[in-house]
Coordinates of C-alpha atoms and ligand atoms in Angstrom, one line a residue:
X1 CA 0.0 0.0 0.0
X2 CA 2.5 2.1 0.4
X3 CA 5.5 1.4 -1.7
X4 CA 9.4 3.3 -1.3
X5 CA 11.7 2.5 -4.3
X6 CA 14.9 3.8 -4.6
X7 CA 15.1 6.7 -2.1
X8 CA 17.7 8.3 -1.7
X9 CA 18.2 11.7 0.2
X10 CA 20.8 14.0 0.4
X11 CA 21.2 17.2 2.8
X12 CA 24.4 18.6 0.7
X13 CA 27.0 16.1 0.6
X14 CA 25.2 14.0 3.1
X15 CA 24.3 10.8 1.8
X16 CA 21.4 10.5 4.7
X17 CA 19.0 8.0 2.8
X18 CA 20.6 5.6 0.7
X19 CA 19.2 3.5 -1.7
X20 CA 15.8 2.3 0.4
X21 CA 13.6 0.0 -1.1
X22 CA 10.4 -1.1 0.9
X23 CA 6.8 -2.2 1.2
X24 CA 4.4 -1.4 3.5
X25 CA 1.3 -3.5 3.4
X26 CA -2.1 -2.0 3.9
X27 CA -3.3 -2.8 8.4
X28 CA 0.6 -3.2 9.0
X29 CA 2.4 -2.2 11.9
X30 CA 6.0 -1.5 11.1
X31 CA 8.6 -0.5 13.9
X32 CA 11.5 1.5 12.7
X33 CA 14.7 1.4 14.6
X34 CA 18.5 2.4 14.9
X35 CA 20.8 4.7 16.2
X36 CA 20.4 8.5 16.5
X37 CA 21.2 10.2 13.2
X38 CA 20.6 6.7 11.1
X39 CA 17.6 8.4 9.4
X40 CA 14.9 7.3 10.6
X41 CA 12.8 10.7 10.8
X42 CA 14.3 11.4 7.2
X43 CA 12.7 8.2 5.9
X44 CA 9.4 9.0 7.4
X45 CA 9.2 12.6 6.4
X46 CA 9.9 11.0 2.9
X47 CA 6.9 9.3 2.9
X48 CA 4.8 12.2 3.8
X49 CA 6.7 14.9 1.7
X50 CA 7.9 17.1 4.4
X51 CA 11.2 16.3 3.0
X52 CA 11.5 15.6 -0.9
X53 CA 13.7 12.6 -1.6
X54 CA 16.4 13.5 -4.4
X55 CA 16.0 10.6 -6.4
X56 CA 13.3 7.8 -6.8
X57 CA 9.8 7.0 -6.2
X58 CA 7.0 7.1 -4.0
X59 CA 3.7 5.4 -3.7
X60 CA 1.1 5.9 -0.6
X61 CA -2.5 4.6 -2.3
X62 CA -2.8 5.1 -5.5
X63 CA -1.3 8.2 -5.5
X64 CA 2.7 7.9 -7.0
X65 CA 5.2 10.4 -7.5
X66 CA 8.5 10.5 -8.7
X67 CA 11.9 12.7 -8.0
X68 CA 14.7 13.6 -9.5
X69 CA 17.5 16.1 -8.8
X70 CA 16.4 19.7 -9.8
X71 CA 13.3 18.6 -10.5
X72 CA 11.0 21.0 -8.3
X73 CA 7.2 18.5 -7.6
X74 CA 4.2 20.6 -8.1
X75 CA 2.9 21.6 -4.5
X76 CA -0.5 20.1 -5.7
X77 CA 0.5 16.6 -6.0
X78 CA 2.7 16.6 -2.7
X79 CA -0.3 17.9 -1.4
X80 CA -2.4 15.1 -2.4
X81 CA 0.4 12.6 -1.2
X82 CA 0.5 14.2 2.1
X83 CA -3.1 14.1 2.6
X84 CA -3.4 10.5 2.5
X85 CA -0.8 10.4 6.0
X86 CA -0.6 11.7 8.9
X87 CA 1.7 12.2 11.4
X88 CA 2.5 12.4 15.3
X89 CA 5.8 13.9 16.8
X90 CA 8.2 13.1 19.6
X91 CA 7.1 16.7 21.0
X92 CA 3.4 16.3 19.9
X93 CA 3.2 19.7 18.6
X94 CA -0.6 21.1 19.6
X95 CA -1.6 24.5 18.2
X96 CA -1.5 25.9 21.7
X97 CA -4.1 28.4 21.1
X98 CA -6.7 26.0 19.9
X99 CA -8.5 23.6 22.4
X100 CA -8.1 19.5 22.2
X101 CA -10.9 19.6 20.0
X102 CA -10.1 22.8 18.0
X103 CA -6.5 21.1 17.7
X104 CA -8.7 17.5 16.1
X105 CA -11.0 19.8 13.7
X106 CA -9.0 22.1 12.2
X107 CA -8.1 20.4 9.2
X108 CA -11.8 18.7 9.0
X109 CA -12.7 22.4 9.2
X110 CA -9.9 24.2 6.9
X111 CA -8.6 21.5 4.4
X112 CA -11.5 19.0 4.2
X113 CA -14.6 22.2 4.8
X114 CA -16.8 20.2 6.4
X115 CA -19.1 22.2 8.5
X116 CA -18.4 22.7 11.6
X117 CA -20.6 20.5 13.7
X118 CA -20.4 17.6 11.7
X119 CA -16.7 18.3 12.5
X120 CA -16.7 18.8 16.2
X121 CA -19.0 15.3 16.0
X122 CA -16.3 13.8 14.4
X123 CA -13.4 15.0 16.8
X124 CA -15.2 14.1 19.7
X125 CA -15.7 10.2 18.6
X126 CA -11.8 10.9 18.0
X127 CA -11.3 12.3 21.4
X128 CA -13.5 9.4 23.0
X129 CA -11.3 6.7 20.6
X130 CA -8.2 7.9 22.7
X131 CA -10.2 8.3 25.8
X132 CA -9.8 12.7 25.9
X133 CA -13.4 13.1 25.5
X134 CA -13.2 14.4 29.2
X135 CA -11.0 17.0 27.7
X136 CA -12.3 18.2 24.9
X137 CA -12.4 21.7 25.7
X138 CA -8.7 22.0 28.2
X139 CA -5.9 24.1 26.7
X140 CA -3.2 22.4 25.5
X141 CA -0.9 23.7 28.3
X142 CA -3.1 22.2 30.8
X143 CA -2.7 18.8 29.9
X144 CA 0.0 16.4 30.7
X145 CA 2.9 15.0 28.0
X146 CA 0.8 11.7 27.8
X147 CA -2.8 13.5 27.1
X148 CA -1.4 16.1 24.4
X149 CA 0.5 13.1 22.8
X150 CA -3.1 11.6 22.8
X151 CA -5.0 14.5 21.4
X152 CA -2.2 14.8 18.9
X153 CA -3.0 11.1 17.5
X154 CA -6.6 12.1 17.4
X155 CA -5.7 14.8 15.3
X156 CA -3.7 13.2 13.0
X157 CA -6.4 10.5 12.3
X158 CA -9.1 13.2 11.9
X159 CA -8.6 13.2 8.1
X160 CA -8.9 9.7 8.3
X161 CA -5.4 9.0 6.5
X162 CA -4.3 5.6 4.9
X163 CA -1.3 5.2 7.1
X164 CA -0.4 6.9 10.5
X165 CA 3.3 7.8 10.8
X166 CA 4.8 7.9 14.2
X167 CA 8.1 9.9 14.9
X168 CA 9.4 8.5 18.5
X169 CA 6.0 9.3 20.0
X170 CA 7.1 8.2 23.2
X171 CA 10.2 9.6 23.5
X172 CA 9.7 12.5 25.3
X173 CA 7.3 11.2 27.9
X174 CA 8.2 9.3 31.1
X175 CA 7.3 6.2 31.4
X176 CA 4.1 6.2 33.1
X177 CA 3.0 8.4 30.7
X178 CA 4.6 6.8 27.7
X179 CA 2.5 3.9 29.0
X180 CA -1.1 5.3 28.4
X181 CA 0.4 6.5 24.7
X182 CA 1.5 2.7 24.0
X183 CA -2.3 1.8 24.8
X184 CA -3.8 3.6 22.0
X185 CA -1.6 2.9 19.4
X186 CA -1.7 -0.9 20.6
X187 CA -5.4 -0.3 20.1
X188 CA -5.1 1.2 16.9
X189 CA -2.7 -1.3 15.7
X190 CA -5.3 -3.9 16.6
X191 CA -7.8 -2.2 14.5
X192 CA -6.2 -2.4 11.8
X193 CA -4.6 0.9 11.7
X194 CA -1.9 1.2 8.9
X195 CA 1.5 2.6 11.0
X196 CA 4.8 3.0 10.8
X197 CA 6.6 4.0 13.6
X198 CA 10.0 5.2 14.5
X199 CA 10.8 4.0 18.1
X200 CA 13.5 3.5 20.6
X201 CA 10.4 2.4 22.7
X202 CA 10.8 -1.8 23.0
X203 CA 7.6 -1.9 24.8
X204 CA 5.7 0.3 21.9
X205 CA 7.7 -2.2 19.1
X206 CA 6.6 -5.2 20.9
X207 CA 3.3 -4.6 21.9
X208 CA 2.6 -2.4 18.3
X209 CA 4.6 -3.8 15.5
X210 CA 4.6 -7.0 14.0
X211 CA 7.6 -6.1 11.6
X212 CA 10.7 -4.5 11.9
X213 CA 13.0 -2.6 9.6
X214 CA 16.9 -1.9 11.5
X215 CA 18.3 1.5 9.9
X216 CA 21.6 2.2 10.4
X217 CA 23.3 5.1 8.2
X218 CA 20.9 5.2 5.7
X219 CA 20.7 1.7 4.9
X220 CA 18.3 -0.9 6.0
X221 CA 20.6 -3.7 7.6
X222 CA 17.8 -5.9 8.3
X223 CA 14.3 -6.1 8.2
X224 CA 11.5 -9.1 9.0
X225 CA 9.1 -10.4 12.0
X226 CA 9.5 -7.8 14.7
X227 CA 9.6 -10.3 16.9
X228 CA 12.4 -12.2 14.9
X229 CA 14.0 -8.9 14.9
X230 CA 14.1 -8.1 18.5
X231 CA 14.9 -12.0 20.0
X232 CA 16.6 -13.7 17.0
X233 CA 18.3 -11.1 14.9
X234 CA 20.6 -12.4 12.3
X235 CA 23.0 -9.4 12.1
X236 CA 25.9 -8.9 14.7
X237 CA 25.1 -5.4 13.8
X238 CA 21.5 -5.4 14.6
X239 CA 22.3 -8.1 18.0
X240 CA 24.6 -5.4 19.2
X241 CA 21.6 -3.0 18.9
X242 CA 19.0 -4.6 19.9
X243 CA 21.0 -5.1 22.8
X244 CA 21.3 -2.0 23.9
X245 CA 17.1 -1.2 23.3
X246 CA 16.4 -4.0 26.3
X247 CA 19.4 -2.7 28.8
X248 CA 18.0 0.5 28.1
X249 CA 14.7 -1.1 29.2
X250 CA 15.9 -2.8 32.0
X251 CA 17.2 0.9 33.3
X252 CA 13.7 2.5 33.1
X253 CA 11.7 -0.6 34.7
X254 CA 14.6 -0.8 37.9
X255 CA 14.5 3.1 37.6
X256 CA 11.3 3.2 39.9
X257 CA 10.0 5.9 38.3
Ligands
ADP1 N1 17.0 19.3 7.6 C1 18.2 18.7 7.7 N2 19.3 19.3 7.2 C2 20.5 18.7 7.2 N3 20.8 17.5 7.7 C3 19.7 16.8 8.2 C4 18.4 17.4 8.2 N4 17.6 16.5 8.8 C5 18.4 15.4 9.2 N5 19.6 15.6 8.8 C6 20.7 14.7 9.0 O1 20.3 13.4 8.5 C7 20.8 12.4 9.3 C8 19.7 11.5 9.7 O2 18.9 12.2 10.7 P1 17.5 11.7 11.2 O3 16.7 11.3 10.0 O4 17.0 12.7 12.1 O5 17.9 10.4 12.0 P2 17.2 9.7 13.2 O6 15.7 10.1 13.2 O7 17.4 8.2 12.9 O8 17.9 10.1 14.5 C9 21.6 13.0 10.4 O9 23.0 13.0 10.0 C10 21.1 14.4 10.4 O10 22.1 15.3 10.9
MG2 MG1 14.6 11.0 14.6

């Protein structure tokens, strides 16, 4: 369903995507790990367009483009690319002067014109889906790290988007708190949802994700099972890894926080 073939991307002389090649099959759950810096965010903001590959193609749907150095896309088709995805952020990224439910209709409201109560009808089956209904009219400042992350995922399934796309959406929450975030996307996953997710989070991967892809400098070193991936990996590279993802758990459980 949505279908990456030859990606590359360069920031200057910085080879940061390299060659990426992969399938993502419509009610999947993909985790996407690796170390800091081995482009992770890159590969999924080239799925949604917020960064244009330099070479090769992509295919969310049936909508398909292709890129090629100097050659500008016309806003209109990245547009109707980036329409079928949405997206959640490590640092959630509310409109801080809307309400949680102002924050889930706007683009009902702006991009998609439905009128306004159908909208706020909408967003509040939303809101209820990631149990915020209680919330609906708070501030975003008001609300904890675990409840904006929350209203954020709301928000980004509002236009009701083939695939959600998840940048560390745990990341900046403590654990408690990363805990309730886990839950809906678990639930989502078992809906059905179409994700991919971008995680140093083993409890989101395992509980989410039932495959993997390991992305180390650009390059996919291995990719299968997620649960292959994180007990049985083949790669020393990706043992070594993996490794460190379940001592880093090990930290935060014994941490008593
Ligand atoms: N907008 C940008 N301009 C220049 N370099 C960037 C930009 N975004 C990311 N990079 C570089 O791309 C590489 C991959 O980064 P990123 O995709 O953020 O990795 P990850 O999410 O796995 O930590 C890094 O070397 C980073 O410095
Ligand atoms: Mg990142």
């Amino acid at each position: 369903m949505i279908e990456l073939s030859h990606i590359e991307k360069r920031f200057g002389d910085n080879l940061v995507l390299n060659d990426i090649s992969l399938g993502f099959r419509e009610g999947s759950v993909t985790a996407l790990v690796g170390p800091s810096g081995g482009g992770k965010s890159t590969l999924l903001r080239c799925i949604n367009l917020l960064e244009i590959p330099t070479t090769g193609r992509v295919q969310v749907g049936e909508t398909a483009l292709e890129f090629a150095p100097d050659v500008k896309p016309a806003a209109s088709a990245i547009q109707s690319l980036r329409r079928q995805t949405g997206m959640v952020f490590q640092n959630f990224q509310l409109f801080p002067h809307r309400t949680a439910i102002e924050n889930v209709m706007e683009s009902l409201v702006v991009v998609l014109r439905q009128p306004k109560e159908q909208a706020r009808a909408h967003a509040m089956a939303l809101l209820e889906k990631v149990g915020m209904a209680h919330k609906a009219d708070a501030w975003p400042a008001t609300l904890s790290g675990g409840q904006q992350q929350r209203v954020a995922i709301a928000r980004a399934l509002a236009p009701s988007p083939r695939v959600l796309l998840c940048d560390e959406p745990t990341s900046a929450l403590d654990p408690e708190l990363a805990g309730e975030v886990v839950e809906v996307l678990s639930q989502l996953a078992r809906e059905g949802t179409t994700m991919v997710i971008a995680t140093h989070d083993l409890r989101l991967a395992s509980t989410t994700a039932e495959e993997a892809i390991f992305l180390e400098a650009g390059v996919v070193v291995e990719k299968g099972p997620a649960r292959k991936l994180f007990s049985a990996p083949e790669r020393e590279r990706t043992k070594r890894f993996v490794a460190t993802l379940v001592q880093s758990r090990g930290e935060q459980a014994g941490s008593g926080i």
